[in-house]
């Protein structure tokens, strides 16, 4: 709403808009101002009072500081200044404009686990949940329709290693096609690693394939979250990690975790487990509300506040380990740091705006269809196929759905987002909105995606405001996207 009597000031919740600057009051009471381009500055109450009277009232040194961060406009806007602002905005959006770079192939939905929170299905015995050879070959060829010079191909499931023959065929076909295309290729196989054999490892080593697996925490927690008939999921995944490290290499496996209600009481133990296993990264992921996860929400779910309390305690433990000389990076914090501290966007799909779903990521599903994101194909498992784009190799690129996703995720055009201090870093997640509210255009401030990210950005700004120098250095290190000029500068 417009604030009466004050020129050019709008308020919503904890956010205040003055000119093009968004100002947010953090839970501690501190004020942070963020520009359209994502530059920011902590403000004191005196500066806010000046700003509310009008930019002309600002002391000259304060005005100069805010001007240098594009928080206020100069009355003498030069062309050079406008170009600089434009280029900063473009750098933030480069990953969503550069063509689809992440291609997810789901060769099978079969899996040895029957996780209660699994977003997909339990289909170990089923033969009807596997991609046909024709669709697999068409998916491999379709990948090269993207203009992106860098292509990441990720195999997901189910457990792709249950159909290693399809994974192998796809990798060989893509590599053969790339001999004339010359793209930079990266392959990732996401798996429980239960089926991993020395022969598979030999193939992965030869072709430079990375493995990604799930570790939810210590054995008891992991086995509770991921039941197998023998209740040995943790032990078998660990055996897979050891095998991969021995044959492919010590850094061949990364891991991530899913937070269930059972996890909430063990933030330190979960982080300590990652340190014990020598894993350099942990991704503290919330439970997704798709498929089986949604159906079991009342048993497994928790509030945004409960997740945030767990997350902050676990992040604190990660930072403690770093202070002890153990280098371990929390991936979610790195994504948030990247948004706040880096000029270049790391391309995390859930926080791209407009959304990266369908623009920077495509999923070729076992069912023969293309979906705009991993979450969209999970949604289809629950019967909502509204985000199905087209059949694999089916020509026109689901322009209709892409258009809807795009217009539902432009923060400047969405009520609730345009006043948000974090709209330079974030935006609505239309796939989440469709999953939780049955509409891509659900009121954004009522979505879990929004509440979670408001809390995450608030939390990181609170930390940055009081961080000692070595911790700030760590946040800057985490903020760098791989391959960015910032990363390259550091050699
Ligand atoms: S979705 Fe993101 S940008 Fe939009 S209001 Fe919520 S936190 Fe702000």
Coordinates of C-alpha atoms and ligand atoms in Angstrom, one line a residue:
X1 CA 0.0 0.0 0.0
X2 CA 1.1 3.6 -0.5
X3 CA 2.0 5.4 2.7
X4 CA 0.1 8.6 3.1
X5 CA 1.9 11.9 3.1
X6 CA 5.3 10.3 2.1
X7 CA 6.3 10.6 -1.5
X8 CA 7.1 7.4 -3.4
X9 CA 6.9 5.1 -0.4
X10 CA 5.1 1.8 -0.3
X11 CA 4.9 -0.8 2.5
X12 CA 4.0 -4.5 2.7
X13 CA 4.7 -6.6 5.8
X14 CA 8.3 -6.1 6.8
X15 CA 9.1 -4.5 3.5
X16 CA 9.2 -0.9 2.5
X17 CA 9.8 0.4 -1.1
X18 CA 11.3 3.9 -1.5
X19 CA 11.9 4.7 -5.2
X20 CA 13.4 1.5 -6.6
X21 CA 15.0 0.5 -3.3
X22 CA 13.4 -2.2 -1.1
X23 CA 14.0 -2.0 2.6
X24 CA 13.4 -4.9 4.9
X25 CA 13.3 -5.0 8.7
X26 CA 15.0 -8.2 9.8
X27 CA 13.8 -10.2 12.8
X28 CA 16.5 -8.5 14.9
X29 CA 15.2 -5.1 13.9
X30 CA 18.2 -4.3 11.6
X31 CA 17.4 -2.7 8.3
X32 CA 18.7 -3.9 5.0
X33 CA 18.2 -2.0 1.7
X34 CA 18.4 -3.9 -1.6
X35 CA 18.5 -2.4 -5.1
X36 CA 16.8 -3.7 -8.2
X37 CA 20.1 -5.2 -9.2
X38 CA 20.7 -7.0 -5.9
X39 CA 23.3 -4.6 -4.4
X40 CA 22.6 -3.9 -0.7
X41 CA 23.5 -1.9 2.4
X42 CA 22.5 -2.1 6.0
X43 CA 20.8 1.2 7.0
X44 CA 20.4 2.9 10.4
X45 CA 17.1 4.4 11.6
X46 CA 18.5 7.9 10.9
X47 CA 19.1 7.2 7.3
X48 CA 15.6 5.6 7.0
X49 CA 14.1 8.8 8.4
X50 CA 16.0 10.9 5.9
X51 CA 14.9 8.6 3.0
X52 CA 11.3 8.8 4.1
X53 CA 11.5 12.6 3.7
X54 CA 13.0 12.3 0.3
X55 CA 16.4 11.5 -1.2
X56 CA 17.3 15.2 -1.4
X57 CA 17.3 15.2 2.5
X58 CA 20.2 12.7 2.7
X59 CA 23.6 13.8 4.0
X60 CA 26.0 13.9 1.1
X61 CA 28.3 11.0 2.2
X62 CA 25.2 8.8 2.8
X63 CA 23.8 9.7 -0.6
X64 CA 27.1 8.9 -2.2
X65 CA 27.3 5.5 -0.6
X66 CA 23.7 4.6 -1.6
X67 CA 24.3 5.9 -5.1
X68 CA 27.4 3.7 -5.5
X69 CA 25.3 0.7 -4.8
X70 CA 22.5 1.8 -7.2
X71 CA 20.1 2.1 -4.2
X72 CA 19.2 5.6 -5.2
X73 CA 19.2 7.2 -8.6
X74 CA 21.5 10.1 -9.5
X75 CA 19.7 13.2 -11.0
X76 CA 22.4 13.1 -13.6
X77 CA 21.9 9.5 -14.9
X78 CA 24.7 8.9 -17.4
X79 CA 24.5 6.4 -20.2
X80 CA 27.5 4.6 -18.6
X81 CA 25.7 4.3 -15.3
X82 CA 22.6 2.9 -17.0
X83 CA 24.7 0.4 -18.9
X84 CA 26.4 -0.7 -15.7
X85 CA 23.1 -1.3 -14.0
X86 CA 21.8 -3.2 -17.0
X87 CA 24.9 -5.4 -17.1
X88 CA 24.6 -6.2 -13.4
X89 CA 21.0 -7.3 -14.0
X90 CA 22.0 -9.4 -17.0
X91 CA 24.7 -11.1 -15.0
X92 CA 22.1 -12.1 -12.5
X93 CA 19.9 -13.5 -15.2
X94 CA 22.6 -15.0 -17.4
X95 CA 22.0 -18.6 -16.4
X96 CA 18.3 -18.5 -17.2
X97 CA 18.9 -16.9 -20.6
X98 CA 21.7 -19.0 -21.8
X99 CA 19.7 -22.0 -23.0
X100 CA 18.9 -25.3 -21.2
X101 CA 22.0 -26.5 -19.5
X102 CA 20.7 -29.2 -17.1
X103 CA 19.1 -32.2 -18.8
X104 CA 17.6 -34.8 -16.4
X105 CA 17.0 -38.3 -17.8
X106 CA 14.8 -40.7 -15.7
X107 CA 15.5 -44.1 -17.2
X108 CA 13.4 -46.0 -14.6
X109 CA 11.3 -45.4 -11.6
X110 CA 12.4 -48.7 -10.1
X111 CA 14.1 -48.4 -6.7
X112 CA 15.1 -50.7 -3.9
X113 CA 14.0 -48.2 -1.2
X114 CA 10.5 -47.6 -0.2
X115 CA 10.9 -44.2 1.5
X116 CA 7.8 -42.8 3.1
X117 CA 8.7 -39.3 1.8
X118 CA 9.7 -40.4 -1.7
X119 CA 8.4 -38.0 -4.3
X120 CA 8.1 -40.6 -7.0
X121 CA 7.0 -44.1 -6.4
X122 CA 7.9 -47.6 -5.2
X123 CA 8.2 -49.7 -8.3
X124 CA 11.0 -52.2 -7.8
X125 CA 9.1 -55.1 -9.3
X126 CA 7.2 -53.2 -11.9
X127 CA 8.4 -53.4 -15.5
X128 CA 6.1 -50.7 -16.7
X129 CA 8.1 -47.9 -15.2
X130 CA 11.1 -47.9 -17.5
X131 CA 11.9 -45.7 -20.5
X132 CA 11.8 -47.3 -24.0
X133 CA 15.0 -47.5 -26.1
X134 CA 13.3 -45.2 -28.7
X135 CA 12.5 -42.5 -26.1
X136 CA 16.0 -42.8 -24.6
X137 CA 17.7 -42.3 -27.9
X138 CA 15.4 -39.4 -28.8
X139 CA 16.1 -37.8 -25.4
X140 CA 19.8 -38.0 -25.9
X141 CA 19.5 -36.3 -29.3
X142 CA 17.1 -33.6 -28.0
X143 CA 19.7 -32.5 -25.5
X144 CA 21.7 -31.0 -28.4
X145 CA 18.8 -28.8 -29.4
X146 CA 19.8 -26.5 -26.6
X147 CA 22.3 -23.8 -27.6
X148 CA 24.0 -24.0 -24.2
X149 CA 27.8 -24.6 -24.6
X150 CA 27.8 -26.4 -21.2
X151 CA 25.5 -29.4 -20.9
X152 CA 25.0 -31.3 -17.6
X153 CA 23.2 -34.6 -18.0
X154 CA 21.9 -36.1 -14.8
X155 CA 20.4 -39.5 -14.5
X156 CA 17.7 -39.8 -11.8
X157 CA 15.0 -42.3 -10.8
X158 CA 14.0 -44.3 -9.1
X159 CA 17.5 -45.7 -9.1
X160 CA 19.1 -45.4 -12.5
X161 CA 21.7 -48.1 -11.6
X162 CA 18.8 -50.7 -11.7
X163 CA 18.9 -50.0 -15.4
X164 CA 22.6 -49.4 -15.9
X165 CA 22.3 -50.7 -19.5
X166 CA 20.2 -47.6 -20.3
X167 CA 22.5 -45.2 -18.5
X168 CA 25.5 -46.7 -20.3
X169 CA 23.7 -46.5 -23.7
X170 CA 22.7 -42.9 -23.1
X171 CA 26.2 -41.8 -22.1
X172 CA 27.8 -43.4 -25.1
X173 CA 25.2 -42.0 -27.5
X174 CA 25.6 -38.4 -26.1
X175 CA 29.4 -38.6 -26.2
X176 CA 29.3 -39.9 -29.8
X177 CA 27.0 -37.0 -30.8
X178 CA 29.2 -34.5 -29.0
X179 CA 32.2 -35.5 -31.1
X180 CA 30.8 -33.2 -33.8
X181 CA 29.0 -30.8 -31.4
X182 CA 32.0 -29.9 -29.1
X183 CA 30.0 -29.0 -26.1
X184 CA 31.4 -29.2 -22.5
X185 CA 29.7 -32.3 -21.1
X186 CA 29.2 -33.3 -17.5
X187 CA 27.4 -36.4 -16.4
X188 CA 25.9 -37.1 -12.9
X189 CA 24.2 -40.3 -11.8
X190 CA 22.0 -39.9 -8.7
X191 CA 21.7 -43.3 -7.0
X192 CA 21.4 -45.2 -3.7
X193 CA 24.6 -46.9 -4.9
X194 CA 23.2 -50.2 -3.6
X195 CA 23.6 -51.8 -7.1
X196 CA 27.0 -50.3 -7.8
X197 CA 29.6 -52.9 -9.1
X198 CA 33.3 -52.7 -9.9
X199 CA 32.4 -52.9 -13.6
X200 CA 30.1 -49.9 -13.3
X201 CA 32.8 -48.0 -11.5
X202 CA 35.3 -48.9 -14.3
X203 CA 32.9 -47.4 -16.9
X204 CA 32.2 -44.3 -14.8
X205 CA 35.9 -43.7 -14.3
X206 CA 36.6 -44.1 -18.0
X207 CA 33.9 -41.5 -18.8
X208 CA 34.5 -39.1 -16.0
X209 CA 31.0 -39.6 -14.4
X210 CA 30.2 -38.1 -11.0
X211 CA 27.9 -40.0 -8.5
X212 CA 25.4 -38.4 -6.2
X213 CA 23.8 -40.2 -3.4
X214 CA 21.7 -39.6 -0.3
X215 CA 22.8 -39.7 3.3
X216 CA 20.2 -38.5 5.7
X217 CA 22.4 -38.7 8.8
X218 CA 23.7 -41.4 11.2
X219 CA 22.7 -45.0 10.4
X220 CA 19.6 -45.2 12.6
X221 CA 18.1 -42.0 11.1
X222 CA 19.0 -42.9 7.5
X223 CA 17.5 -46.4 7.9
X224 CA 14.4 -45.0 9.4
X225 CA 13.9 -42.6 6.6
X226 CA 14.9 -45.0 3.8
X227 CA 13.5 -48.4 4.6
X228 CA 14.6 -51.5 2.7
X229 CA 13.5 -55.1 3.4
X230 CA 16.7 -55.8 5.3
X231 CA 16.9 -52.3 6.9
X232 CA 20.4 -52.0 5.6
X233 CA 20.1 -48.9 3.4
X234 CA 22.8 -47.0 5.2
X235 CA 25.3 -49.8 5.2
X236 CA 24.8 -50.5 1.5
X237 CA 25.1 -46.9 0.5
X238 CA 28.3 -46.6 2.5
X239 CA 29.7 -49.7 0.8
X240 CA 28.8 -48.0 -2.5
X241 CA 30.6 -44.8 -1.5
X242 CA 33.7 -46.8 -0.5
X243 CA 33.7 -48.8 -3.8
X244 CA 33.4 -45.6 -5.9
X245 CA 36.1 -43.8 -4.0
X246 CA 38.4 -46.8 -4.4
X247 CA 37.9 -47.2 -8.1
X248 CA 36.7 -43.9 -9.5
X249 CA 38.5 -41.6 -7.1
X250 CA 38.2 -40.0 -3.7
X251 CA 36.0 -37.1 -4.9
X252 CA 33.7 -39.1 -7.1
X253 CA 30.7 -39.1 -4.8
X254 CA 28.7 -36.2 -3.4
X255 CA 25.8 -36.6 -1.0
X256 CA 22.7 -34.7 0.0
X257 CA 20.1 -35.2 2.7
X258 CA 16.3 -34.8 3.1
X259 CA 15.0 -33.4 6.3
X260 CA 12.0 -35.3 7.8
X261 CA 10.3 -34.7 11.1
X262 CA 12.6 -37.4 12.6
X263 CA 15.7 -35.3 11.5
X264 CA 14.6 -32.2 13.3
X265 CA 16.1 -33.3 16.6
X266 CA 19.5 -34.1 15.2
X267 CA 21.1 -31.1 13.4
X268 CA 24.5 -31.6 14.9
X269 CA 24.6 -35.4 14.5
X270 CA 23.7 -35.1 10.8
X271 CA 26.4 -32.6 10.1
X272 CA 28.9 -34.6 12.2
X273 CA 28.1 -37.7 10.1
X274 CA 29.0 -35.8 6.9
X275 CA 32.3 -34.7 8.5
X276 CA 33.0 -38.3 9.6
X277 CA 32.4 -39.6 6.1
X278 CA 34.8 -37.0 4.7
X279 CA 32.1 -35.4 2.5
X280 CA 33.0 -31.8 1.7
X281 CA 29.4 -30.6 1.2
X282 CA 26.1 -31.1 2.9
X283 CA 22.8 -29.9 1.4
X284 CA 20.2 -29.4 4.1
X285 CA 17.1 -29.9 2.0
X286 CA 13.5 -29.5 3.3
X287 CA 11.0 -32.2 2.5
X288 CA 9.3 -31.6 -0.8
X289 CA 5.5 -31.7 -1.0
X290 CA 5.1 -33.9 -4.0
X291 CA 3.9 -37.4 -4.5
X292 CA 4.3 -39.6 -1.6
X293 CA 5.8 -36.8 0.4
X294 CA 2.5 -34.9 0.2
X295 CA 0.4 -37.8 1.1
X296 CA 2.5 -38.5 4.2
X297 CA 2.8 -34.8 5.1
X298 CA 0.9 -35.1 8.4
X299 CA 3.3 -37.9 9.6
X300 CA 6.6 -36.6 8.2
X301 CA 6.0 -32.9 7.7
X302 CA 6.8 -29.8 9.8
X303 CA 6.3 -26.1 9.7
X304 CA 8.6 -23.6 8.0
X305 CA 9.6 -22.3 11.5
X306 CA 10.6 -25.9 12.6
X307 CA 12.7 -26.3 9.4
X308 CA 14.3 -23.0 9.9
X309 CA 15.2 -23.7 13.6
X310 CA 16.7 -27.1 12.5
X311 CA 18.5 -25.4 9.5
X312 CA 20.1 -22.6 11.6
X313 CA 21.3 -25.1 14.2
X314 CA 22.8 -27.4 11.5
X315 CA 24.4 -24.4 9.7
X316 CA 25.9 -23.2 13.0
X317 CA 27.5 -26.7 13.3
X318 CA 28.9 -26.5 9.8
X319 CA 30.4 -23.1 10.6
X320 CA 31.8 -24.5 13.8
X321 CA 33.5 -27.3 11.9
X322 CA 35.0 -24.7 9.5
X323 CA 36.3 -22.8 12.5
X324 CA 38.1 -26.0 13.6
X325 CA 39.8 -26.3 10.2
X326 CA 37.4 -28.8 8.6
X327 CA 36.3 -27.5 5.3
X328 CA 32.7 -28.4 4.8
X329 CA 30.2 -26.3 2.7
X330 CA 26.5 -26.1 3.2
X331 CA 25.0 -25.9 -0.2
X332 CA 21.8 -24.0 0.6
X333 CA 23.7 -21.3 2.4
X334 CA 26.1 -21.2 -0.6
X335 CA 23.1 -20.6 -2.9
X336 CA 21.9 -17.8 -0.6
X337 CA 25.4 -16.3 -0.3
X338 CA 25.7 -16.5 -4.1
X339 CA 22.6 -14.4 -4.5
X340 CA 23.6 -11.8 -1.9
X341 CA 27.4 -11.6 -2.4
X342 CA 28.1 -12.5 -6.0
X343 CA 27.7 -10.6 -9.3
X344 CA 27.2 -13.9 -11.1
X345 CA 24.3 -16.2 -10.6
X346 CA 25.0 -19.9 -9.8
X347 CA 21.8 -20.9 -11.6
X348 CA 19.9 -22.6 -8.8
X349 CA 16.7 -23.4 -10.6
X350 CA 14.3 -22.8 -7.6
X351 CA 15.5 -19.3 -7.2
X352 CA 15.9 -18.2 -10.8
X353 CA 13.5 -15.5 -12.0
X354 CA 11.8 -15.9 -14.2
X355 CA 11.8 -19.6 -13.3
X356 CA 14.5 -21.9 -14.6
X357 CA 11.9 -24.7 -14.9
X358 CA 11.7 -25.5 -18.6
X359 CA 14.2 -22.7 -19.4
X360 CA 17.5 -23.9 -17.8
X361 CA 16.3 -27.5 -17.0
X362 CA 14.3 -30.1 -18.8
X363 CA 13.4 -33.6 -17.6
X364 CA 13.0 -36.5 -20.0
X365 CA 10.9 -38.9 -18.1
X366 CA 10.5 -42.7 -18.3
X367 CA 6.9 -42.2 -19.3
X368 CA 7.9 -40.7 -22.7
X369 CA 7.2 -37.1 -21.8
X370 CA 9.2 -34.0 -21.2
X371 CA 8.6 -31.9 -18.0
X372 CA 10.0 -28.5 -17.1
X373 CA 11.5 -29.7 -13.8
X374 CA 12.1 -32.7 -11.6
X375 CA 9.3 -31.5 -9.3
X376 CA 6.9 -31.3 -12.3
X377 CA 7.5 -34.9 -13.2
X378 CA 7.0 -35.9 -9.6
X379 CA 3.7 -34.0 -9.6
X380 CA 2.6 -36.1 -12.6
X381 CA 3.1 -39.2 -10.5
X382 CA 0.3 -37.9 -8.3
X383 CA -2.0 -37.5 -11.3
X384 CA -1.5 -33.8 -12.0
X385 CA -0.1 -33.7 -15.5
X386 CA -0.8 -30.1 -16.1
X387 CA 3.0 -29.3 -16.5
X388 CA 3.6 -32.1 -19.1
X389 CA 5.2 -30.2 -22.0
X390 CA 5.3 -32.7 -24.9
X391 CA 6.4 -36.2 -25.8
X392 CA 10.1 -36.8 -26.0
X393 CA 11.4 -35.9 -29.5
X394 CA 8.0 -34.4 -30.1
X395 CA 9.0 -31.2 -31.9
X396 CA 7.6 -28.0 -30.6
X397 CA 8.8 -27.1 -27.1
X398 CA 5.7 -26.8 -25.0
X399 CA 5.7 -23.1 -25.6
X400 CA 2.3 -22.7 -23.9
X401 CA 3.5 -24.2 -20.6
X402 CA 6.8 -22.3 -20.7
X403 CA 4.9 -19.0 -21.2
X404 CA 2.7 -19.8 -18.3
X405 CA 5.6 -20.7 -16.1
X406 CA 7.4 -17.5 -17.1
X407 CA 4.6 -15.1 -16.5
X408 CA 3.8 -16.7 -13.2
X409 CA 7.4 -16.2 -12.0
X410 CA 8.3 -12.6 -12.9
X411 CA 8.8 -11.0 -9.5
X412 CA 8.3 -7.5 -10.9
X413 CA 4.8 -8.4 -12.1
X414 CA 3.6 -10.5 -9.2
X415 CA 1.8 -9.0 -6.2
X416 CA 3.7 -9.6 -3.1
X417 CA 7.0 -10.1 -4.8
X418 CA 7.6 -6.6 -6.4
X419 CA 7.6 -5.0 -2.9
X420 CA 9.9 -7.7 -1.5
X421 CA 13.5 -6.8 -0.6
X422 CA 14.6 -10.1 -1.9
X423 CA 13.0 -10.0 -5.3
X424 CA 16.4 -9.4 -7.0
X425 CA 17.5 -12.8 -5.6
X426 CA 14.3 -14.8 -5.7
X427 CA 10.9 -15.1 -7.3
X428 CA 7.7 -17.2 -7.1
X429 CA 8.1 -20.9 -7.8
X430 CA 5.1 -21.8 -10.0
X431 CA 5.7 -25.5 -9.9
X432 CA 5.6 -25.5 -6.1
X433 CA 2.5 -23.3 -6.2
X434 CA 0.8 -25.7 -8.6
X435 CA 1.7 -28.7 -6.3
X436 CA 0.6 -27.1 -3.1
X437 CA -2.3 -24.8 -4.2
X438 CA -3.4 -26.3 -7.5
X439 CA -2.5 -23.1 -9.3
X440 CA 0.7 -21.6 -10.6
X441 CA -0.7 -18.2 -9.6
X442 CA -1.4 -18.9 -6.0
X443 CA -0.9 -15.8 -3.7
X444 CA 2.9 -15.9 -3.4
X445 CA 3.1 -14.8 0.2
X446 CA 1.0 -17.8 1.2
X447 CA 3.4 -20.3 -0.4
X448 CA 5.9 -22.4 1.6
X449 CA 8.5 -21.5 -1.0
X450 CA 8.2 -17.8 -0.1
X451 CA 8.1 -18.3 3.7
X452 CA 11.2 -20.5 3.6
X453 CA 13.2 -18.1 1.4
X454 CA 12.2 -15.0 3.4
X455 CA 13.6 -16.9 6.5
X456 CA 16.7 -18.0 4.7
X457 CA 17.6 -14.6 3.3
X458 CA 16.8 -13.0 6.7
X459 CA 19.0 -15.5 8.4
X460 CA 21.9 -14.9 6.1
X461 CA 21.7 -11.1 6.4
X462 CA 21.5 -11.5 10.2
X463 CA 24.7 -13.6 10.0
X464 CA 26.5 -11.2 7.6
X465 CA 25.7 -8.2 9.9
X466 CA 27.7 -9.7 12.8
X467 CA 30.1 -12.1 11.1
X468 CA 33.8 -11.9 12.0
X469 CA 36.1 -11.4 9.1
X470 CA 37.1 -15.0 8.7
X471 CA 33.4 -16.0 8.5
X472 CA 32.7 -13.3 5.9
X473 CA 35.6 -14.6 3.9
X474 CA 34.0 -18.1 4.1
X475 CA 30.6 -16.7 2.9
X476 CA 32.3 -15.0 -0.1
X477 CA 34.1 -18.3 -0.9
X478 CA 30.8 -20.2 -0.8
X479 CA 29.2 -17.5 -2.9
X480 CA 31.3 -18.1 -6.0
X481 CA 29.6 -20.1 -8.7
X482 CA 31.8 -22.8 -10.3
X483 CA 33.5 -21.4 -13.4
X484 CA 32.6 -17.8 -12.8
X485 CA 35.1 -15.0 -13.4
X486 CA 35.2 -14.6 -9.6
X487 CA 36.1 -18.2 -9.2
X488 CA 38.6 -18.1 -12.0
X489 CA 40.3 -15.0 -10.5
X490 CA 41.0 -17.0 -7.4
X491 CA 42.7 -19.6 -9.5
Ligands
LIG1 S1 8.8 -15.5 -3.4 FE1 10.8 -14.7 -3.0 S2 10.8 -12.6 -4.0 FE2 8.6 -13.3 -3.9 S3 7.9 -12.3 -1.9 FE3 8.6 -14.4 -1.5 S4 10.8 -14.2 -0.8 FE4 10.2 -12.3 -1.9

